[in-house]
XYZ file of C-alpha atoms in Angstrom:
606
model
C 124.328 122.411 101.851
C 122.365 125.706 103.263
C 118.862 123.741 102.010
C 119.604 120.655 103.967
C 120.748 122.393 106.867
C 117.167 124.581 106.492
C 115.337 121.413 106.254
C 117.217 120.243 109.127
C 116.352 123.167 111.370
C 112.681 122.775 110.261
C 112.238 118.753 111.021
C 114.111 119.578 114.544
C 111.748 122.757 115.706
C 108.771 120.245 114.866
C 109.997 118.695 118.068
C 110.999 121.190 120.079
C 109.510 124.364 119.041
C 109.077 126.056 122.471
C 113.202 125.667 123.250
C 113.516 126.969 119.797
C 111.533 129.810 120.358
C 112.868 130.492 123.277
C 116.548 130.412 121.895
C 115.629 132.656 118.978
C 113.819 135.301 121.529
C 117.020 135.126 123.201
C 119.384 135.786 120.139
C 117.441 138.883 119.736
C 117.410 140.272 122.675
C 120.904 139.919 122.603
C 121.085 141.756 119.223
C 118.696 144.254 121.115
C 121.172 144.793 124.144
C 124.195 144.695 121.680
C 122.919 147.689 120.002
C 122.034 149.868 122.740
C 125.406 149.230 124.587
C 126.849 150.780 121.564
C 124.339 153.645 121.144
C 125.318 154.129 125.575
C 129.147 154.151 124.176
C 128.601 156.544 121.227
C 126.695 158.958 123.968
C 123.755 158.134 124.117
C 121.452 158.160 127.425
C 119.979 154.479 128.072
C 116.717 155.427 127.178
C 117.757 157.133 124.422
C 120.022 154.354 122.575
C 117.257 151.337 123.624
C 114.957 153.484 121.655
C 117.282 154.013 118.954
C 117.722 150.439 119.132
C 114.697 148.996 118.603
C 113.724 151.532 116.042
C 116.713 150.325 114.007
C 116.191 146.844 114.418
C 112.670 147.599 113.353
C 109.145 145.916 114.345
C 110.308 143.420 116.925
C 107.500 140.969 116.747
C 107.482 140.979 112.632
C 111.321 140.023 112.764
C 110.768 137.318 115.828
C 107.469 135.757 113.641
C 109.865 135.884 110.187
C 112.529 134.072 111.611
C 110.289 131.452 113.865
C 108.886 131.145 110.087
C 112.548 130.719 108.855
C 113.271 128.120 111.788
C 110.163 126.163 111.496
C 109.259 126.608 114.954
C 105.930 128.277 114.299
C 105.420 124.926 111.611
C 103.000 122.648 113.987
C 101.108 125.961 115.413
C 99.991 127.708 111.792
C 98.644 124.097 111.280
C 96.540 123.781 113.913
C 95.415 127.161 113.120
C 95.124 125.960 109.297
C 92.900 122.621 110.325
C 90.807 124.744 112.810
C 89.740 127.603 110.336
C 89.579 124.824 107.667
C 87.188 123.116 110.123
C 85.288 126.480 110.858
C 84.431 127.249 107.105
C 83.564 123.903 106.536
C 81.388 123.972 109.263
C 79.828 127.500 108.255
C 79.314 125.803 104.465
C 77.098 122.647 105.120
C 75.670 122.111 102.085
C 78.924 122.416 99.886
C 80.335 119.953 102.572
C 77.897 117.312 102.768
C 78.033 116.679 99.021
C 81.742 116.636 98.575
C 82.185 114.252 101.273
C 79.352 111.912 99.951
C 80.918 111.996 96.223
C 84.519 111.257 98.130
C 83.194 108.522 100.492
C 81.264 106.427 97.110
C 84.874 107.073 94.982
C 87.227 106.132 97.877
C 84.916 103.898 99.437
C 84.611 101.806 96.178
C 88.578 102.247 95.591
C 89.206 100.440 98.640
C 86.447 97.723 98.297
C 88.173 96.632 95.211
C 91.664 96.824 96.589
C 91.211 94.811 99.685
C 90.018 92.223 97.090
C 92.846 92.493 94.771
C 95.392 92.408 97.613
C 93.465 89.649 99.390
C 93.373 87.605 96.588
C 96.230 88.616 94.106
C 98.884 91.292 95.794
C 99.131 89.798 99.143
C 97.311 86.318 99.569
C 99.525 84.924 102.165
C 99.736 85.991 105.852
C 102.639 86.131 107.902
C 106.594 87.509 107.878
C 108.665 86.460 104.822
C 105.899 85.268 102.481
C 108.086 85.756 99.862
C 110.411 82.862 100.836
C 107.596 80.593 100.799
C 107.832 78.598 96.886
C 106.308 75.483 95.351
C 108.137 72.674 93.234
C 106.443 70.534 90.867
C 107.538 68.074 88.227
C 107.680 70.027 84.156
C 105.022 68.279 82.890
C 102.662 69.101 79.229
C 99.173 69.268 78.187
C 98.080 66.643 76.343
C 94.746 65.113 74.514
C 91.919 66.524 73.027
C 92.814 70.070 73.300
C 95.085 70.159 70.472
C 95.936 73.617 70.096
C 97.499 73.767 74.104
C 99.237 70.355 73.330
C 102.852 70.932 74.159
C 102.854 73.450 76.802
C 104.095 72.736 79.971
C 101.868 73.229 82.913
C 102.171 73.314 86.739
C 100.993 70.085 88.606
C 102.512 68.447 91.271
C 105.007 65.551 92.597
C 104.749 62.034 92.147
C 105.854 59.800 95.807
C 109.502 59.418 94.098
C 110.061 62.838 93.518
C 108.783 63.926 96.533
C 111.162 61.488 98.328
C 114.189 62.592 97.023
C 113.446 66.322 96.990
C 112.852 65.412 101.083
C 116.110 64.139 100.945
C 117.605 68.080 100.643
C 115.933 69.498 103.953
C 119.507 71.345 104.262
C 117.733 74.033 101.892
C 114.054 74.426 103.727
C 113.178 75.609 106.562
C 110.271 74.344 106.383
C 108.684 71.353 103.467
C 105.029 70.388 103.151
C 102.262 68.498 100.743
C 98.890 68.046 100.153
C 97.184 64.960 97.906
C 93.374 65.444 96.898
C 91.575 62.764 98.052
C 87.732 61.769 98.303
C 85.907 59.736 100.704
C 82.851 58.080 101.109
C 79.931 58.855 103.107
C 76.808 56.551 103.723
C 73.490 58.003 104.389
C 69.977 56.443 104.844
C 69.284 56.411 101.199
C 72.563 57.038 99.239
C 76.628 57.463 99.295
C 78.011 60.755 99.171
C 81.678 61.782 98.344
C 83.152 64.358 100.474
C 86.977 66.203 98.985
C 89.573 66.459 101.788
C 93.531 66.600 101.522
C 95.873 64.599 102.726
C 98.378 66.549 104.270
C 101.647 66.616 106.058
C 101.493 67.378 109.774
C 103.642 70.730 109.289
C 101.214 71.745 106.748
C 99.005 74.493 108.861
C 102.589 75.731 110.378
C 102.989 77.050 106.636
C 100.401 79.332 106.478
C 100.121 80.975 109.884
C 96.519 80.774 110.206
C 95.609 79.263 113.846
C 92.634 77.034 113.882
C 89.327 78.063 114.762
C 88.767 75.686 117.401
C 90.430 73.219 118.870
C 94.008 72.690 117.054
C 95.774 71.506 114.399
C 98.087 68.415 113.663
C 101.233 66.906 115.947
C 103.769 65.813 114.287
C 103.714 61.961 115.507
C 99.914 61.861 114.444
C 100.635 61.438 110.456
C 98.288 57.930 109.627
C 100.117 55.472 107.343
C 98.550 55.088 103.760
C 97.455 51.988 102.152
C 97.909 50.510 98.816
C 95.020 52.819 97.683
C 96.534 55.644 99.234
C 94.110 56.437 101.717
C 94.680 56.226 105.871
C 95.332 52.462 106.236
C 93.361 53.097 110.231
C 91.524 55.317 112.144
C 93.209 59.164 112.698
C 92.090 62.975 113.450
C 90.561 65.745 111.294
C 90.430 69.190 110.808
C 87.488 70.586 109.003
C 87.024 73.423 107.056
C 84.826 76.222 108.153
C 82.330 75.833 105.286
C 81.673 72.016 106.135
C 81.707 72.228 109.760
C 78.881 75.082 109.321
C 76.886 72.924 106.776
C 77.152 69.487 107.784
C 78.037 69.868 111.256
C 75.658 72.550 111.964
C 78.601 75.154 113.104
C 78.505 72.847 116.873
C 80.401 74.479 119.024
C 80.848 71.052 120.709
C 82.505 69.601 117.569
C 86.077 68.673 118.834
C 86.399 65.177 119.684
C 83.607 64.276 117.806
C 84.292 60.904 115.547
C 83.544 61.027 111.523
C 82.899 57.860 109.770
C 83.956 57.809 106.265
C 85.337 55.221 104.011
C 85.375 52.617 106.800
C 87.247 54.945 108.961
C 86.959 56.830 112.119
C 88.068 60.258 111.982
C 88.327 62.286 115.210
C 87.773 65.959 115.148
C 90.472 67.672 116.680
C 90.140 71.433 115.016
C 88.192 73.663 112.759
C 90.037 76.100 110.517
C 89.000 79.510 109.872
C 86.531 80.751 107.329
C 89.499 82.669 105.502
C 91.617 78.986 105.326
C 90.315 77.836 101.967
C 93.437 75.972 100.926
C 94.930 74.645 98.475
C 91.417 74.599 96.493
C 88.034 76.185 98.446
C 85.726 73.146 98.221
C 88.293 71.197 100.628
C 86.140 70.197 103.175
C 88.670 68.710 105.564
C 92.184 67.837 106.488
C 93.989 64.378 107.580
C 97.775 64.043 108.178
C 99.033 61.344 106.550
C 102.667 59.674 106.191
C 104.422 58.885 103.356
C 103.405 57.222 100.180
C 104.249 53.612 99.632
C 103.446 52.493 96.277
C 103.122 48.840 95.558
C 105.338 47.369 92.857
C 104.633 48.179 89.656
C 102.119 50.724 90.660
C 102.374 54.325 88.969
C 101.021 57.357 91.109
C 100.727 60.583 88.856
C 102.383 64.414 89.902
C 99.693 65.202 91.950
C 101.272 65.909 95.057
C 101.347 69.775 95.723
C 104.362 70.539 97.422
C 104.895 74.004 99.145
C 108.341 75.100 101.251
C 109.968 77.793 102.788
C 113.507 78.550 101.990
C 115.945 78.949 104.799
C 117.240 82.553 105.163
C 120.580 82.195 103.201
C 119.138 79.624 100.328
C 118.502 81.008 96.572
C 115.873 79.492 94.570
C 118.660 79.170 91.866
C 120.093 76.631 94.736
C 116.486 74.799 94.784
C 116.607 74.699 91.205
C 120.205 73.682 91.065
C 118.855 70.713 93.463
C 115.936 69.792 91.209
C 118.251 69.196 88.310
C 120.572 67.071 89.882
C 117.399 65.220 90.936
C 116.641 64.569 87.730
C 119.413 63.525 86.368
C 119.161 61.009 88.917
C 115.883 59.885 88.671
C 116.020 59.403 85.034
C 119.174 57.405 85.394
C 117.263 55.114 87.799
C 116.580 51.316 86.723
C 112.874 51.267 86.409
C 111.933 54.434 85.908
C 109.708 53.676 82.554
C 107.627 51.517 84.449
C 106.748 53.838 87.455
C 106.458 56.735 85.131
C 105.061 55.734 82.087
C 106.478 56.332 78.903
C 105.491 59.830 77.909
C 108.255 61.180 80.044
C 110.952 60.297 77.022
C 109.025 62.680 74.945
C 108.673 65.396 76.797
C 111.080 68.640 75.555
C 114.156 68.153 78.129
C 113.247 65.192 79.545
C 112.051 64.415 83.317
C 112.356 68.355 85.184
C 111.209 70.270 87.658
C 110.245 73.580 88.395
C 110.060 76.374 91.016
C 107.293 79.417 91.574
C 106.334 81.267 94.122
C 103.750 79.990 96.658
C 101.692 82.795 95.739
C 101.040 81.696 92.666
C 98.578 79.035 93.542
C 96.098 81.428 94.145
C 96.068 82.573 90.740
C 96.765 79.395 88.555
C 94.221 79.178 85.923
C 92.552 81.810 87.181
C 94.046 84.352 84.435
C 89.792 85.491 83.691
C 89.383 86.704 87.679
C 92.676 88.997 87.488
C 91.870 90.455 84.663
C 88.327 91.464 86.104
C 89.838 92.335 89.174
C 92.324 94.700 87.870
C 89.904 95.743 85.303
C 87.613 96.771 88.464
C 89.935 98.400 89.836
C 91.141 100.555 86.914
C 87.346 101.303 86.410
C 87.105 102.518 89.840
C 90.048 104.825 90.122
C 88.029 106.266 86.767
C 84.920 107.023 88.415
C 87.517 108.425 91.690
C 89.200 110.812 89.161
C 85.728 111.756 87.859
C 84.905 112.367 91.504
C 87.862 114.501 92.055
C 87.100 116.590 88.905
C 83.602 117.312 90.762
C 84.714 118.296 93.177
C 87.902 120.548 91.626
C 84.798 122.290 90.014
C 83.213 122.937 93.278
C 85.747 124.115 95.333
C 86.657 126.978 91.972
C 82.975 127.979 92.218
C 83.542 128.295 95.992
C 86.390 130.315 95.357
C 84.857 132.848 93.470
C 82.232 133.661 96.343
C 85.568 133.631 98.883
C 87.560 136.102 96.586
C 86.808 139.175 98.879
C 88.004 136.858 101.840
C 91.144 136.081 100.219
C 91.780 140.021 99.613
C 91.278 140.923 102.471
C 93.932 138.212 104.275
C 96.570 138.761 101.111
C 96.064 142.731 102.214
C 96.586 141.917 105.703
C 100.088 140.442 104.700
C 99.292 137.075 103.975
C 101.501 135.679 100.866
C 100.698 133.370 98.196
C 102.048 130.139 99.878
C 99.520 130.904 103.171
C 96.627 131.517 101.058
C 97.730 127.767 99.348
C 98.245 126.598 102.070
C 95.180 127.287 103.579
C 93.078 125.809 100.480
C 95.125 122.759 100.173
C 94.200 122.158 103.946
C 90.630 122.186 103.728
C 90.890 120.237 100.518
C 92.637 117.720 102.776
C 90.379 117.936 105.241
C 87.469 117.224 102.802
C 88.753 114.406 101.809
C 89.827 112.866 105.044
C 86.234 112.954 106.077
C 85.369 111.558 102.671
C 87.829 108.197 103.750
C 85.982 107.729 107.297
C 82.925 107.409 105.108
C 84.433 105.692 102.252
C 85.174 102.927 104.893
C 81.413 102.405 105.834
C 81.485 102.182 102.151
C 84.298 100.118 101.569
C 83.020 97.557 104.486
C 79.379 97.034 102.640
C 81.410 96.645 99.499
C 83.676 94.093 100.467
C 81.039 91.746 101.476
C 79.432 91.943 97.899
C 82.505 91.332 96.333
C 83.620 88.880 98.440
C 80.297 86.941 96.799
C 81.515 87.847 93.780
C 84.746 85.406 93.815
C 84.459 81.230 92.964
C 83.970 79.271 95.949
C 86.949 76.856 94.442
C 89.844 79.666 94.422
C 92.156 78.720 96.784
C 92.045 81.724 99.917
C 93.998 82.357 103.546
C 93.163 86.169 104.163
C 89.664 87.450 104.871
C 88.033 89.739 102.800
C 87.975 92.725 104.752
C 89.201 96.175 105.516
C 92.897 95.439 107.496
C 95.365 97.907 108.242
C 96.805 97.514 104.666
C 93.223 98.473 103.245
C 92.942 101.169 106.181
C 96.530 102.410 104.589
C 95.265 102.253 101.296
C 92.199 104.413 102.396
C 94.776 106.897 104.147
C 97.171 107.533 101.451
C 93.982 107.675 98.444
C 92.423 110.413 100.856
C 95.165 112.664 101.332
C 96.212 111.620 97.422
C 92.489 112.794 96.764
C 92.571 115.843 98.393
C 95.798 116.997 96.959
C 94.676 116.430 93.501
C 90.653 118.385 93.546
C 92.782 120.865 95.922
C 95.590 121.786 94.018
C 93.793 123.843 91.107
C 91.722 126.379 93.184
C 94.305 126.340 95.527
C 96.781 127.745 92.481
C 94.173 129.781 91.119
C 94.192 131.787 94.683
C 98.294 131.999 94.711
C 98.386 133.175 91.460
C 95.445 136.066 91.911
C 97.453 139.625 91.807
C 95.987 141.680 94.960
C 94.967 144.633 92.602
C 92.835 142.553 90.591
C 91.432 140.484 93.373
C 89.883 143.615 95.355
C 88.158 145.037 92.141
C 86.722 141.416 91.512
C 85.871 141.036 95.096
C 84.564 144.354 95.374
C 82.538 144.811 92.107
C 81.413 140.621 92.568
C 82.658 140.287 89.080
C 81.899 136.781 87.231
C 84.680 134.351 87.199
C 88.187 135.338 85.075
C 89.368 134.180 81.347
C 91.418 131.818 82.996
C 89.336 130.344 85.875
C 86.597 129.562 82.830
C 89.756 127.863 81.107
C 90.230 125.924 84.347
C 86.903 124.728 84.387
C 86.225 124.185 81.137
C 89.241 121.517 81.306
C 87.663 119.744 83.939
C 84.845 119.472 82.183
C 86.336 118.054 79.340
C 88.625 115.663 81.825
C 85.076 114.066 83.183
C 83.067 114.111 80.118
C 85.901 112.001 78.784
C 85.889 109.766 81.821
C 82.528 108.805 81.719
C 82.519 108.321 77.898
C 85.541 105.670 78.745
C 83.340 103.759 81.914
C 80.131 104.058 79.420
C 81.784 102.602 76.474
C 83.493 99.562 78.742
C 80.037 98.955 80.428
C 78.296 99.020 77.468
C 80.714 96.288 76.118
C 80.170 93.902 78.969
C 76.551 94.265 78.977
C 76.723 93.120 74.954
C 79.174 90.459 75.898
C 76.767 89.498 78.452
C 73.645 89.520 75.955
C 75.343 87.459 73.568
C 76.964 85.215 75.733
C 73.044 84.538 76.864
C 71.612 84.199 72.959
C 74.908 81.430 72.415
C 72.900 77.993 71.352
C 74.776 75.621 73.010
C 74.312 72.513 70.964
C 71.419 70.751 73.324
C 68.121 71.676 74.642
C 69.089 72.145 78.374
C 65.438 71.350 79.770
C 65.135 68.140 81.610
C 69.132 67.645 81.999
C 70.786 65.791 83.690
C 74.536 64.591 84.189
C 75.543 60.783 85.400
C 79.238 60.104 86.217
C 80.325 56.459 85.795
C 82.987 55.427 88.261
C 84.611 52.245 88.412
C 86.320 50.569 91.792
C 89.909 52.128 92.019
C 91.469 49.177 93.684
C 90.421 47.420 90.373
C 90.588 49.459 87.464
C 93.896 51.513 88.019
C 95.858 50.124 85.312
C 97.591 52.781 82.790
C 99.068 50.102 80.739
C 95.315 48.765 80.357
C 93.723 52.244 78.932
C 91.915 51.238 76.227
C 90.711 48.038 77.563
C 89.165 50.250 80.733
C 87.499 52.867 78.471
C 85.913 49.682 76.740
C 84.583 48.283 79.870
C 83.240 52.009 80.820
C 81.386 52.210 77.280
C 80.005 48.631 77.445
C 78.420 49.525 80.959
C 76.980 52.777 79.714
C 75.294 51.327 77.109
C 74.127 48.406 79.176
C 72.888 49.849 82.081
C 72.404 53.849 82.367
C 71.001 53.908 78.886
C 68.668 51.427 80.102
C 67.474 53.259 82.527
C 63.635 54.684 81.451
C 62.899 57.936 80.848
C 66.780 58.284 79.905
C 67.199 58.782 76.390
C 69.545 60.862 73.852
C 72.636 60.205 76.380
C 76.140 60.627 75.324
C 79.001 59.429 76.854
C 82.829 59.653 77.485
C 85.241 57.157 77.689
């Protein structure tokens, strides 16, 4: 009870230290005046008993500074004095300065580089409040075909227009329900047709992600285009484009909105431009059109491709969703029909027609299992070369120390204990390595950019790789963690010098003690076996990397050149008629692109 009630005294002086030190001058005073009224009543002339007084209550200043220390009301001023000799002897030591703070800013720097990545990318991909209620649903589906050995395990897709249908059907447990459906459409030039990759989207798709557009806006909700029997807009609509198209295609005009975009037959009218951080769902997406719902034809099967993301109303569980799903199920496998919109392989699957529920976050990392590992394996191999940095630097402060021991005599024989001397060390340890953060974010900012280079085009992305006020907290809390850690062994070493031993080192300049050498010698060993650990991994890559380059891989690669064979969709879209398509597909391989001269040795894939 008397510690918390210390601790309480000390965080309440922090605010008002000048009534506190007023009320404790007062208290002794008071003890002052209480004892010379008694001296006066035992005999005693006033001057007489006020000296007798104060020479009882002994030196009045030393017992007013002891219990300010007691009271914490003297906390904020001895560190401002702390932080302003720290900054003095820093100052007066240049040389020892500069180089710490360079090998802090390249550790720290580099620390945060890789974390804004990591938390950009992995940690924290999605802005906004209440990320965490934000899921996706897809239908349980399993790998199948030529990969044998992953045959059988289920894998996250999407919804087919049935599903999605009657999972709309329970907006009493989202706040908020959207989809996207990859699409391609055509684009005729002078001298050929090229295919541009775009989503179909619901209208409430962008109010998802909080990411405002760009320019211009994003989509009502009465704009949604009806779909035809191929699934694409059955009329003219509006756009949004992505950041990366309307900069290569476009140009980056400023002037884009309510521009028209001819594609497929089409008109599509410009109305925004999204962010270069908006790379969503996938990162080669070059453009967004709302669209209604689907409305297959009869007898027409549409896949699980739809990617559907919602957010969960405050008071909903996913066990709810998932409670929802299965009851879906049950009904859509009861329905008359089902075999022929689905296709047969449902029966087989283990459990039947289901559904499943993740976390909207984890579309940024599906099949992308390689990148997280390098990223976290960057990361680990950073803090490595940090701790190396901090052993450095440990090393140099305990040489520094030695040349300061008649400095710290002289203070601990002025009266200043064990925790002041700490103190004092830990402080300009601190200090070091806050100035080693403001650097390590010039750092950090040039590093960022490389990595951002660094990550696929195609992983899906709505934060910007930069330094935030997450990676600016980051920096903060690594500094001060820094400092703490290089700081804490010289500053021990200084508590735990006796006084007696300290003036004969200080004042013969003996060579560093038994136990400083010890101290040293173990951060030696600490960064020798560091370094042996980032040698040994880098060495590893570079083999992997060597190897990967001698691989043969089956072909000569010189003069190659890959042709994809696509037949009319509106045609050939048959699932019943497989085998009879892949047929047609050989037959006009052999007939035609194997014909072609100067084409010869081609394989191809039905």
């Amino acid at each position: 009870m008397n510690l918390f009630r210390a601790i309480w005294f000390r965080l309440r002086s922090l605010g008002q230290s000048p009534a506190v030190k007023q009320e404790i001058d007062e208290e002794l005073r008071f003890h002052l005046e209480q004892r010379a009224s008694a001296n006066i009543a035992a005999g005693m002339s006033p001057v007489e008993a006020a000296r007798e007084a104060r020479k009882r209550f002994g030196n009045f200043q030393s017992v007013r500074e002891e219990c300010r220390q007691m009271r914490g009301a003297s906390l904020g001023e001895d560190f401002l004095q702390d932080v302003r000799f720290g900054l003095r002897t820093l100052c007066g030591d240049r040389g020892f300065t500069i180089v710490v703070v360079l090998a802090l800013a390249l550790g720290i720097g580099a620390t945060t580089a890789i974390y804004s990545v990591v938390n950009s990318t992995l940690l924290n991909p999605i802005p906004g409040a209440e990320s965490g209620r934000l899921i996706q649903i897809a239908e349980r589906d399993y790998i199948r075909g030529e990969f044998q050995e992953q045959n059988g395990k289920p894998f996250f897709v999407g919804l087919s227009p049935p599903e999605l249908e009657a999972v709309m059907a329970h907006h009493e447990l989202f706040e908020q329900l959207a989809w996207t459906y990859g699409v391609t459409l055509e684009r005729k030039t002078d001298d050929f047709i090229e295919e541009d990759g775009g989503f179909l989207v619901s209208p409430n798709f962008f109010e998802l992600w909080d990411v405002p557009p760009l320019l211009g806006r994003t989509f009502a909700a009465d704009e949604a285009s009806p779909l035809d029997k191929d699934q694409l807009p059955a009329g003219d609509t509006v756009m949004v484009l992505s950041y990366s198209w309307w900069q290569s295609f476009f140009g980056g005009d400023p002037q884009i909105i309510g521009k028209t975009v001819v594609l497929s037959g089409r008109h599509f009218t410009v109305i925004g431009v999204m962010p270069v951080r908006f790379q969503f769902p996938w990162g080669r997406a070059k453009f967004w059109v709302p669209a209604g719902p689907f409305r297959l034809p009869p007898g027409w099967r549409m896949g699980p491709n739809i990617r559907v993301f919602a957010r969960l109303k405050q008071d909903v569980a996913v066990q709810e969703v998932e409670a929802m799903l299965g009851t879906v199920a049950h009904q859509l496998a009861a329905t008359p029909g089902l075999a022929k919109s689905y296709g047969e392989e449902w029966k087989d699957r283990p459990g039947g027609l289901g559904f499943w529920v993740r976390p909207a976050r984890s579309q940024f990392t599906d099949g992308r299992e390689d990148l997280e590992r390098t990223l976290f394996g960057l990361l680990a191999a950073i803090g490595c070369v940090l701790l190396i940095a901090c052993a450095n630097v440990a090393n140099l402060s305990l040489a520094r120390l030695e040349k300061r021991q008649h400095e710290m005599s002289v203070r601990a024989a002025l009266g200043a204990g064990r925790a002041r001397l700490m103190r004092q060390l830990l402080t300009e340890s601190v200090l070091l390595a806050l100035l080693g953060g403001i650097g390590g974010v010039g750092v950090a900012t040039v590093g960022v950019k490389l990595l951002g280079t660094l990550v696929p085009p195609s992983m899906p992305r709505l934060r910007a790789f930069q330094i935030d006020g997450h990676a600016l907290g980051f920096t903060m809390l690594i500094s001060i963690a820094t400092g703490l850690v290089f700081g804490i062994v010289p500053a021990w070493q200084a508590g735990q010098a006796k006084l007696a031993e300290a003036l004969k080192q200080a004042s013969a300049q003996a060579t560093a003690g038994r136990r400083q050498k010890y101290f040293r010698g173990g951060l030696v060993a600490i960064e020798f076996a560091l370094t042996l650990v980032l040698l040994a991994g880098a060495g590893l890559m570079v083999e992997s990397v060597v190897r990967l380059l001698r691989v043969d891989p089956g072909f000569s690669p010189q003069n190659l050149v890959r042709i994809d064979l696509e037949l009319p969709w509106d045609k050939y879209n048959d699932y019943n008629h497989k085998e009879k398509i892949a047929r047609l597909r050989s037959v006009l391989w052999r007939q035609h692109i194997l014909r072609i001269p100067r084409i010869r040795g081609c394989g191809s894939r039905g």
